[in-house]
Short mmCIF file of C-alpha atoms and ligand atoms in Angstrom, two decimals:
data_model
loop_
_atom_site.label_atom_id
_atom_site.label_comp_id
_atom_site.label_asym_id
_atom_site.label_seq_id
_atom_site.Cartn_x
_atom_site.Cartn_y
_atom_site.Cartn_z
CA UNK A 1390 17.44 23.56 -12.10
CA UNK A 1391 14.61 21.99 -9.68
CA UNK A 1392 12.78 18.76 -11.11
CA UNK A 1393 9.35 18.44 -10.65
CA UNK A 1394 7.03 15.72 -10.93
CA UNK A 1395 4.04 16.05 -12.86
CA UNK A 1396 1.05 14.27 -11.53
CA UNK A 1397 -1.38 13.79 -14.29
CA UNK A 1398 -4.70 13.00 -13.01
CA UNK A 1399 -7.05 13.40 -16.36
CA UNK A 1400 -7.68 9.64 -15.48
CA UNK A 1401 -9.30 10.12 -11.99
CA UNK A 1402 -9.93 13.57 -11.71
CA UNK A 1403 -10.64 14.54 -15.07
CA UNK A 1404 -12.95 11.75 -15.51
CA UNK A 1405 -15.16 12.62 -12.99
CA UNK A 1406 -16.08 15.42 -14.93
CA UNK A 1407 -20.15 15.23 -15.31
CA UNK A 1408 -21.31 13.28 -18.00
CA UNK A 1409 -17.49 11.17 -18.60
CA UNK A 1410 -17.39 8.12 -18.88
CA UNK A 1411 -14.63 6.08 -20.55
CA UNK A 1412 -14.15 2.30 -21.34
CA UNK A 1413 -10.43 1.00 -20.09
CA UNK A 1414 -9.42 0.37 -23.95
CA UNK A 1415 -9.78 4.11 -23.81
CA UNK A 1416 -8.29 4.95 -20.59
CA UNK A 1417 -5.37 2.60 -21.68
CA UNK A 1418 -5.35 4.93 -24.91
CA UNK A 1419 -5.07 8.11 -23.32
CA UNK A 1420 -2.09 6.69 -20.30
CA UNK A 1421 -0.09 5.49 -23.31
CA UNK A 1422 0.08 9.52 -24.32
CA UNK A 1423 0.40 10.39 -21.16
CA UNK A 1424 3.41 8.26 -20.84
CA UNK A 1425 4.92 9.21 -23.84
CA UNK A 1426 4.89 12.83 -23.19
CA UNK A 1427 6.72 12.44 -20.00
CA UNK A 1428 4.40 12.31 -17.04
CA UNK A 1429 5.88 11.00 -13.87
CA UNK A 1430 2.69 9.71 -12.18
CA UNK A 1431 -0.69 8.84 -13.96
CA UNK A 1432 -3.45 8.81 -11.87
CA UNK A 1433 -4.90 5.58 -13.57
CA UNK A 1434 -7.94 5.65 -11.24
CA UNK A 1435 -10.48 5.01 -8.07
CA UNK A 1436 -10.49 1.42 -8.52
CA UNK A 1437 -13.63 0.96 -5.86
CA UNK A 1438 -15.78 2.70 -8.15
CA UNK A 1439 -16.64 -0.24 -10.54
CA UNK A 1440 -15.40 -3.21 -11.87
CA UNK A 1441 -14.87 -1.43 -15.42
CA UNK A 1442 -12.46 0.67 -13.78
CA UNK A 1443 -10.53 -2.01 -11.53
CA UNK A 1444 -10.30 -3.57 -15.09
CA UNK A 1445 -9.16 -0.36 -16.47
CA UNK A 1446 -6.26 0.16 -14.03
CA UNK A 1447 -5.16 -3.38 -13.99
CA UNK A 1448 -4.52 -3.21 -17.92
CA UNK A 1449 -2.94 0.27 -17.64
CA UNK A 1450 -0.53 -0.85 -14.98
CA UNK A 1451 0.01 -3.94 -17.14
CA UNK A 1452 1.39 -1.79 -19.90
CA UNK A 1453 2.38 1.25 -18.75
CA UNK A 1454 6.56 1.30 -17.72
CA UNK A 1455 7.59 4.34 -17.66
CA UNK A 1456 5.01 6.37 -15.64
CA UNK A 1457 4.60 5.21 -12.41
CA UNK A 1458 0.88 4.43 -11.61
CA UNK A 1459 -1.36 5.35 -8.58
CA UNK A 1460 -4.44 5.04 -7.40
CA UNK A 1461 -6.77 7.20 -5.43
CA UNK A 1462 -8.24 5.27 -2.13
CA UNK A 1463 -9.96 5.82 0.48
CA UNK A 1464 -8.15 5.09 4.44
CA UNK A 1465 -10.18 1.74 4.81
CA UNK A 1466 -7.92 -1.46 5.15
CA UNK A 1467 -10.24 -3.51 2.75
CA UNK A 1468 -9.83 -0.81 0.12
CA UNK A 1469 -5.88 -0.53 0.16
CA UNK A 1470 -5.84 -4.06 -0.08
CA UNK A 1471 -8.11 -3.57 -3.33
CA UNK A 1472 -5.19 -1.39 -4.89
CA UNK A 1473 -2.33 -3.39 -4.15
CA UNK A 1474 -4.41 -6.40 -6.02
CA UNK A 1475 -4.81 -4.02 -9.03
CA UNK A 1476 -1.58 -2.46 -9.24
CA UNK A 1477 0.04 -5.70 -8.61
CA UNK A 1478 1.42 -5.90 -11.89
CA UNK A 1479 2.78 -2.18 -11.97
CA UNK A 1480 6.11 -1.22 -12.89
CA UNK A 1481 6.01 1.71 -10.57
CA UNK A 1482 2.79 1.39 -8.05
CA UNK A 1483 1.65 4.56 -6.37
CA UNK A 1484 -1.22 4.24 -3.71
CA UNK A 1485 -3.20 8.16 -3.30
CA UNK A 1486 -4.84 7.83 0.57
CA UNK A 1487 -6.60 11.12 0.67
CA UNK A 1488 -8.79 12.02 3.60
CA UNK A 1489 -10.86 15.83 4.00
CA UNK A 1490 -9.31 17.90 6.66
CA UNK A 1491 -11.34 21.23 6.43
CA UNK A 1492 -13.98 21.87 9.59
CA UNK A 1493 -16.97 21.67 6.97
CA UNK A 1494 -16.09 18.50 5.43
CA UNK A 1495 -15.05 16.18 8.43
CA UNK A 1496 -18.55 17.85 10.00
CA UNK A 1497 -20.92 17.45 7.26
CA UNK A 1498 -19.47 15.03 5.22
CA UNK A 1499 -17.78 12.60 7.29
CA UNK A 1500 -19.07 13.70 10.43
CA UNK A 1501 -15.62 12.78 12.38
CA UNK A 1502 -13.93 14.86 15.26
CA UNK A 1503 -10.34 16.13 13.84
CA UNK A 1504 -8.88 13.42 16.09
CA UNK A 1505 -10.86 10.49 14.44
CA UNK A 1506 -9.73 11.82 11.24
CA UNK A 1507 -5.97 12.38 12.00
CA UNK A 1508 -6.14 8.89 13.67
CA UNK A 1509 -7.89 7.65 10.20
CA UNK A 1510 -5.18 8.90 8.33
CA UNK A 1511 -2.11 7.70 9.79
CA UNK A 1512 -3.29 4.13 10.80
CA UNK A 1513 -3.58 3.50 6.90
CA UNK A 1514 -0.61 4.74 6.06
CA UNK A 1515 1.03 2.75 8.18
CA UNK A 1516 -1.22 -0.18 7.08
CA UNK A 1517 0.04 0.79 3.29
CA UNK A 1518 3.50 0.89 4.29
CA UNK A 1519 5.46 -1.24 2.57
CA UNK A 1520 3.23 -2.43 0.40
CA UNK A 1521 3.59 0.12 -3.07
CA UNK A 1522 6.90 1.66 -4.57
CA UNK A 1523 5.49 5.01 -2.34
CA UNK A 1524 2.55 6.21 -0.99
CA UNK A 1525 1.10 9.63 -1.34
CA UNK A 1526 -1.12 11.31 1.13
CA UNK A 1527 -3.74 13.55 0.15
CA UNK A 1528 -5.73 16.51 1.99
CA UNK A 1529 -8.85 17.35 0.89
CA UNK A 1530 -9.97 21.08 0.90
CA UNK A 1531 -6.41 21.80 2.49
CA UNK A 1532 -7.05 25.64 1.52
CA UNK A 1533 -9.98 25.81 3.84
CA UNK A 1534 -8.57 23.63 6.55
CA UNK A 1535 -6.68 24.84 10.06
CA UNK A 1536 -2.89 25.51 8.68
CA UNK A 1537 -1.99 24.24 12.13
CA UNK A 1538 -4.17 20.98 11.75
CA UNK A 1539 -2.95 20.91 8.07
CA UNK A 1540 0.73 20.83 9.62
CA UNK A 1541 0.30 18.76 12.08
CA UNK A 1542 -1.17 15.75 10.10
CA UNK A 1543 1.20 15.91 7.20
CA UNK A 1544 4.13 16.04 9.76
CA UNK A 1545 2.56 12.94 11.01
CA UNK A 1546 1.97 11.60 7.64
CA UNK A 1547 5.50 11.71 6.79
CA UNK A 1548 6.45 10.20 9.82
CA UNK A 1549 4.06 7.59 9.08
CA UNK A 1550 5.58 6.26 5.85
CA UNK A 1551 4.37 8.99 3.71
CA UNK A 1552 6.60 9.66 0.62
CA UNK A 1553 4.27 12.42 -0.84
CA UNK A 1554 2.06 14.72 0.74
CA UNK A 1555 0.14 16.91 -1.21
CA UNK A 1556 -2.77 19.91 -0.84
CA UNK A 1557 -5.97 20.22 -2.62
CA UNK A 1558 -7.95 23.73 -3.01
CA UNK A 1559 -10.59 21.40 -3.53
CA UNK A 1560 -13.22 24.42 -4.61
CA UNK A 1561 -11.22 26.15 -6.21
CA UNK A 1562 -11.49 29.07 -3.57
CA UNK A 1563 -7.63 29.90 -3.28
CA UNK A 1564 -5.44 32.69 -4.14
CA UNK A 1565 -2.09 32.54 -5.42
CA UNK A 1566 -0.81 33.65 -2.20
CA UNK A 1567 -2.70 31.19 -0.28
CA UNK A 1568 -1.22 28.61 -2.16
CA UNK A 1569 2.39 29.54 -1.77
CA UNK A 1570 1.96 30.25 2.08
CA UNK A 1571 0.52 26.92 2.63
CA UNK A 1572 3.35 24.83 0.29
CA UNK A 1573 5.97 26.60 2.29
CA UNK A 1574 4.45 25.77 5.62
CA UNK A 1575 3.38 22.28 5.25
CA UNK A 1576 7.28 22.25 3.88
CA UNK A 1577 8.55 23.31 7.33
CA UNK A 1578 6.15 20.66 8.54
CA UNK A 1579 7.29 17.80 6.83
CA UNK A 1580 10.92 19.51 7.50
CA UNK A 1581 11.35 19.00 3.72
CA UNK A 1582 11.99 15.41 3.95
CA UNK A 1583 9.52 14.87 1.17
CA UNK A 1584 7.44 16.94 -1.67
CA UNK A 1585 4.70 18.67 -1.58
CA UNK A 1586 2.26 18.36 -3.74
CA UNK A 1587 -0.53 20.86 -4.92
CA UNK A 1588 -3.66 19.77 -6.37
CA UNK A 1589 -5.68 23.28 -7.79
CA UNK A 1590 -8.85 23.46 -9.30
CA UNK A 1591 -10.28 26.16 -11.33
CA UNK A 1592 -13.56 27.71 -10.02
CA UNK A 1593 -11.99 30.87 -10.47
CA UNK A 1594 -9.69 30.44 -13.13
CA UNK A 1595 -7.23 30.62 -10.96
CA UNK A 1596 -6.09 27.30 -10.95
CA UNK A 1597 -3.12 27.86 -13.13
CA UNK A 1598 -1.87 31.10 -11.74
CA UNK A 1599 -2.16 29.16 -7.85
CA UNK A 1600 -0.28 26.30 -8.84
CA UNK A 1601 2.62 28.28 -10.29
CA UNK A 1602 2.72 30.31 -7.28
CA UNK A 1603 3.08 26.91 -5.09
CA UNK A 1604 5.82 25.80 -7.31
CA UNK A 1605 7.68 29.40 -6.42
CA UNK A 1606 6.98 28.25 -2.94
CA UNK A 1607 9.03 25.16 -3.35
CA UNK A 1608 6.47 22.50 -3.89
CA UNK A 1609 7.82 19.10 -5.76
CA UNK A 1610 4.88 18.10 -7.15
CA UNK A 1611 1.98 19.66 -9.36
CA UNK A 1612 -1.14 17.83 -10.36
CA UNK A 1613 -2.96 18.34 -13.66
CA UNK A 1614 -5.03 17.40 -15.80
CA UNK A 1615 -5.31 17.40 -19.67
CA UNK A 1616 -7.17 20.36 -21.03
CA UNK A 1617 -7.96 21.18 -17.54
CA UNK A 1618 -11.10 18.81 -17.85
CA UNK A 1619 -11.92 17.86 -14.08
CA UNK A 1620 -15.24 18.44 -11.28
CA UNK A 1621 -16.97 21.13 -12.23
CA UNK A 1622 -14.92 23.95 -13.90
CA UNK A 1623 -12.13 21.66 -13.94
CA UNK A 1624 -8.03 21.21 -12.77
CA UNK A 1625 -5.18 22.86 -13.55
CA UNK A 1626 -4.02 22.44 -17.43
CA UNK A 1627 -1.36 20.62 -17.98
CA UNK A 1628 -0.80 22.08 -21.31
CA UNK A 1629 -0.59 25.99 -19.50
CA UNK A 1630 1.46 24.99 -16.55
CA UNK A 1631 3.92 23.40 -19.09
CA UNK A 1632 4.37 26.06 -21.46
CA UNK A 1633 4.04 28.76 -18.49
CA UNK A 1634 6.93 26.71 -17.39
CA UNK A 1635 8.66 27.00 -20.26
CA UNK A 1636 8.11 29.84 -21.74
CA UNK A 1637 9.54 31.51 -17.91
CA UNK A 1638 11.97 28.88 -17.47
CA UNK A 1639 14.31 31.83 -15.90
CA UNK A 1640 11.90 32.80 -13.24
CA UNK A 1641 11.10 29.80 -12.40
CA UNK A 1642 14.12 27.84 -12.36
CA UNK A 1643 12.52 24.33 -12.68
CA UNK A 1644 12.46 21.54 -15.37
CA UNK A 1645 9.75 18.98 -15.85
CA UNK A 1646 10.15 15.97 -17.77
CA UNK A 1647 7.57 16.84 -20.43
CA UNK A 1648 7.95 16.62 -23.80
CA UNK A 1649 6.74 19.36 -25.48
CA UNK A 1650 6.49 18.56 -28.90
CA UNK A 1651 3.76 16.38 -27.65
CA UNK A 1652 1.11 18.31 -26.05
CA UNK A 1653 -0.80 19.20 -28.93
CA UNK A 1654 -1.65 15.61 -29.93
CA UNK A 1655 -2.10 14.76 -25.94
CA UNK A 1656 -4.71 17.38 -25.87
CA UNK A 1657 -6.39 16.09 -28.65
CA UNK A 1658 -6.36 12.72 -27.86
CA UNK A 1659 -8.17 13.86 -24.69
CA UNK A 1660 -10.73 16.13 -26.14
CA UNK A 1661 -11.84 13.43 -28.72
CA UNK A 1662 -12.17 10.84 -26.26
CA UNK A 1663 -13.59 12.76 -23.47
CA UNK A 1664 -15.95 14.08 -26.32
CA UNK A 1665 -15.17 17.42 -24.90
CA UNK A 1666 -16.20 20.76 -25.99
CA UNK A 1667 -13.23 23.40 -26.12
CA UNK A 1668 -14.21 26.66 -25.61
CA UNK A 1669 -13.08 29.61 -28.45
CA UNK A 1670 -10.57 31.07 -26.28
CA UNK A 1671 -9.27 28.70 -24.44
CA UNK A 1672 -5.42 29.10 -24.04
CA UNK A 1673 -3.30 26.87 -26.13
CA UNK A 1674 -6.13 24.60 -27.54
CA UNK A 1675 -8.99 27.17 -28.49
CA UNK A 1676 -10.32 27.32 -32.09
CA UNK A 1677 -8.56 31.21 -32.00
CA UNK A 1678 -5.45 30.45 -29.72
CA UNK A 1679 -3.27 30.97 -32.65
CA UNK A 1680 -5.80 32.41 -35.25
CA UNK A 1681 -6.17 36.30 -36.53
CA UNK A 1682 -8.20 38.22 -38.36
CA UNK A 1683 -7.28 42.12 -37.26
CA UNK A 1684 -5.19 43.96 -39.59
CA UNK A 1685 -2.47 44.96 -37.60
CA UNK A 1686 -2.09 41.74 -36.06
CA UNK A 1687 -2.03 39.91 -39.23
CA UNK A 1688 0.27 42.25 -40.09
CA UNK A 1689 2.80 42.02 -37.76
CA UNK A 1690 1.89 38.42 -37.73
CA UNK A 1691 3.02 38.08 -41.62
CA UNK A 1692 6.79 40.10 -40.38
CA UNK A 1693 7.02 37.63 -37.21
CA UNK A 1694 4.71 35.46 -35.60
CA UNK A 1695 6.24 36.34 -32.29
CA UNK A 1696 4.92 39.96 -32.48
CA UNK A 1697 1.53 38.41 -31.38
CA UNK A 1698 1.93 34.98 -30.26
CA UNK A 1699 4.24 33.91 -27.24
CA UNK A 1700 5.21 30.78 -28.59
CA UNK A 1701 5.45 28.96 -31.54
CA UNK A 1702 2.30 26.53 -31.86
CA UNK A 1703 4.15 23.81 -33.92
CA UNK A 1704 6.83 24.13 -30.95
CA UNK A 1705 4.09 22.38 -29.34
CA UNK A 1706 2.53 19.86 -31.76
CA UNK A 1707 -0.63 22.31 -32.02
CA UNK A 1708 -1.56 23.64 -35.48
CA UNK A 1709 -1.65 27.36 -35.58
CA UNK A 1710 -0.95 30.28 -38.72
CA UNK A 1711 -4.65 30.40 -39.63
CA UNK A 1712 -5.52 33.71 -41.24
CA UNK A 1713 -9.44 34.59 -41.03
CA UNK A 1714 -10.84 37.84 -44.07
CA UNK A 1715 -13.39 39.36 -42.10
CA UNK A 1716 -14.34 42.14 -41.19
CA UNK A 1717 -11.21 43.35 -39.49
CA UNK A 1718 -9.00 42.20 -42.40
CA UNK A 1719 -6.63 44.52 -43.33
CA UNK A 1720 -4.45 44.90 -46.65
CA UNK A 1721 -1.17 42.92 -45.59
CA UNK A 1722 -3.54 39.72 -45.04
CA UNK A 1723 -5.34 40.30 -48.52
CA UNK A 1724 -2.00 41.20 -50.49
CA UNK A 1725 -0.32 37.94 -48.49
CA UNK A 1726 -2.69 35.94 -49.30
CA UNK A 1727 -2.81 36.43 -53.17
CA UNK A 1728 1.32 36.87 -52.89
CA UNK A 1729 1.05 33.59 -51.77
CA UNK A 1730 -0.75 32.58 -55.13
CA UNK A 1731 1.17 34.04 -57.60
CA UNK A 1732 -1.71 36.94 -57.64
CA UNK A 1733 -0.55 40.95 -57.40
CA UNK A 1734 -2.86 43.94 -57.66
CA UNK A 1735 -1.43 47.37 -57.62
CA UNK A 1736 -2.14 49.20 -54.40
CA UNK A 1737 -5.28 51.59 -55.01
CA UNK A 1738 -6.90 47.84 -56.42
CA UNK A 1739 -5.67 46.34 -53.15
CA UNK A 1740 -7.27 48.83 -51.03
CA UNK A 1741 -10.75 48.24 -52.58
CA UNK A 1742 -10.53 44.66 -52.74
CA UNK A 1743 -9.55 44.92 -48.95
CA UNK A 1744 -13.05 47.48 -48.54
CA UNK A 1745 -14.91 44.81 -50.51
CA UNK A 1746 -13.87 41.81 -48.09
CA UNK A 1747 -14.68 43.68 -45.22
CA UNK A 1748 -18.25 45.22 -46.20
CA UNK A 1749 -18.91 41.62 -47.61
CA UNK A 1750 -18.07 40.13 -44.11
CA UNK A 1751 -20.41 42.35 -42.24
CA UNK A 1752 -23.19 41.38 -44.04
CA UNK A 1753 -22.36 37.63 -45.03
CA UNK A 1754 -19.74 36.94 -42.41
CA UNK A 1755 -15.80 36.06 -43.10
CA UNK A 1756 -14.62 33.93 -46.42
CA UNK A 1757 -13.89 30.75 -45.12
CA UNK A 1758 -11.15 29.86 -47.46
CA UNK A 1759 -8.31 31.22 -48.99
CA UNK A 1760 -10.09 29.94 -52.57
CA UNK A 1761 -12.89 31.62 -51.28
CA UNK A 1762 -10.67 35.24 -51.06
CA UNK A 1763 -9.21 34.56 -54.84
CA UNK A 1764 -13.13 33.83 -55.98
CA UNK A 1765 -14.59 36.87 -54.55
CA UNK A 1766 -11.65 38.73 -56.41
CA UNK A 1767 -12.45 37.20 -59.60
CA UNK A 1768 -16.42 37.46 -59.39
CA UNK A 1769 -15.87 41.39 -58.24
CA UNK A 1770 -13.80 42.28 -61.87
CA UNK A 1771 -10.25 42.12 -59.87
CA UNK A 1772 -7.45 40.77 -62.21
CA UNK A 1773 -6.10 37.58 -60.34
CA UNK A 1774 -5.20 34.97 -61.78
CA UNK A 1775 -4.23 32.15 -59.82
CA UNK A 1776 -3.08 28.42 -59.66
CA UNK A 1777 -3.63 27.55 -56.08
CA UNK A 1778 -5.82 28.03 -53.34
CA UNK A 1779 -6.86 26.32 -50.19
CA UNK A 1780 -6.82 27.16 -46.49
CA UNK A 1781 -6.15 30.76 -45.11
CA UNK A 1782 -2.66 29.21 -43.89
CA UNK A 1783 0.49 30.97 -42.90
MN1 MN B 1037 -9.89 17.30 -7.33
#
């Protein structure tokens, strides 16, 4: 089995989400989770941004011992100089140069020849050198750079003093297949003397499936972020690369260091303090990730949860087994549910309480609660009589 190092950036990245905005009590908060569930590198920050958030990283790499800490900056001497003073204290310091290497961004945005920006790069590294436990080197919109310029600077980059080097599809714009080509040739670049790194975001929801495919392609690194929270329509989730890790542990024939058991209180640690909105169906961590209402999925639910679920949510710290009566109820879920309450009704008197739920759902929408089930039995002449009743749980 591969290791692989997971780079959580829900610090950095995932905090410049529009409209984020945390206070380093809170930041500290979320890195102690982060470090209990096994992340190898927390991206504590961009310390330049503000003095809250050089305060912010200094405390986190104050407490933090297992997870080693980095730091995103920019190739200015001034500025690296700014992160070793804040990670000074650091079990495990980590300094993130990143630099754009795509012709539209060194054009419009730092309006620098390839040259200026290659020479950029690799005169901070080597000014970083020595100076942090390792240094990791970043390429902005790598996945709509030259591959040839791409190769060429991270060759250099290594050579520099480099101990990462890692590729960002920056918009989002990449393809699985993209991903793995460029991993495995930046890997014959750096002649695999160090990892690379992949840094995916998710403007077309593909920023799970194209960081997979780079860790097929060899690549040592992965960054994520919490609940995929990040610019825009986010980073790769950490909580779906691990469990797509696990759950196809075979295929992929790598091993991270996370603890499962601890995801589902990571993510909502995150969500809470983020004051994030989760969508309904978002994998893992939606309100109906591991909720049903159909009949025949209840029902094959009720004989083994794996019939319709890939994994068992407690596996994962996440609460799951809800049951919904609506309109797509069918018998198994009403009979289960009154079972479970000492309640049985012969079967013609099940199949019209069953009608009853679902014609009353249409019109008023589902019963919330499993009290509310055994009321609307009672109220509607059914003979249950029952002890118990609170939520529609497993
Ligand atoms: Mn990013």
């Amino acid at each position: 089995m591969r290791r692989i190092a997971i780079f959580d950036t829900t610090l950095r990245d995932g905090e410049q989400a529009p409209g984020i905005s945390l206070k380093p009590e809170q930041k500290l908060k979320i890195a102690k989770a982060l470090e209990s569930a096994g992340t190898d590198v927390i991206e504590a920050g961009f310390p330049v941004n503000s003095p809250s958030e050089k305060e912010a990283v200094k405390l986190i790499a104050r407490e933090i011992e297992q997870s080693e800490i980095a730091v995103l900056c920019r190739p200015i001497p001034k500025e690296i100089d700014l992160c070793q003073d804040v990670l000074s204290k650091a079990s495990k310091a980590r300094l993130h140069l990143w630099i754009a290497t795509s012709p539209i961004h060194m054009k419009y945005k730092l309006n620098m020849s390839p040259a200026k920006v290659m020479d950029k790069a690799i005169s901070a590294i080597r000014y970083a050198s020595g100076k942090f436990d390792s240094i990791q080197f970043s390429s902005e919109d790598a996945t709509r750079s030259h591959i040839d310029f791409l190769g060429k600077l991270m060759r250099e980059a290594a050579r520099a003093g480099a101990d990462v080097v890692n590729l960002a599809d920056t918009v989002g714009c990449a393809l699985p297949e993209h991903m793995a080509l460029m991993t495995r040739e930046v890997k014959k670049a750096v002649k695999d003397k160090i990892p690379v790194g992949v840094h995916c975001h998710n403007d077309l929801g593909l920023a799970t499936s194209n960081t997979l495919s780079a860790i097929r392609a060899g690549a040592g690194q992965i960054d994520l972020t919490v609940s995929g929270v990040g610019e825009r329509s986010g980073n790769t989730s950490f909580e779906q690369v691990v469990v797509s890790l696990l759950f196809h542990k075979k295929h992929f024939e790598v091993e991270t260091n996370v603890k499962q058991a601890e995801l589902g209180e990571l993510c909502d640690l995150v969500v809470k303090e983020m004051g994030l909105r989760v969508g309904h169906s978002t994998p893992l961590i939606g309100e109906n990730s591991f909720r049903h209402e159909s009949g025949i999925h209840v029902h094959g639910m009720l004989n083994n949860p794996l019939t319709y679920e890939l994994v068992n949510p407690s596996d994962l710290g996440i609460k799951g087994g809800d049951i919904v009566i609506g309109k797509h109820t069918g018998k198994a879920a009403v009979k289960h549910l009154l079972e479970r309450n000492g309640c049985t009704l012969e079967n013609d008197e099940l199949t019209k309480l069953t009608e009853l739920v679902k014609e009353r759902s249409i019109i008023t929408g589902p019963l919330e609660t499993e009290k509310a089930l055994l009321d609307f039995a009672v109220n509607n002449g059914f003979e249950v009589d029952y002890k118990r009743g609170g939520d529609l749980a497993r």
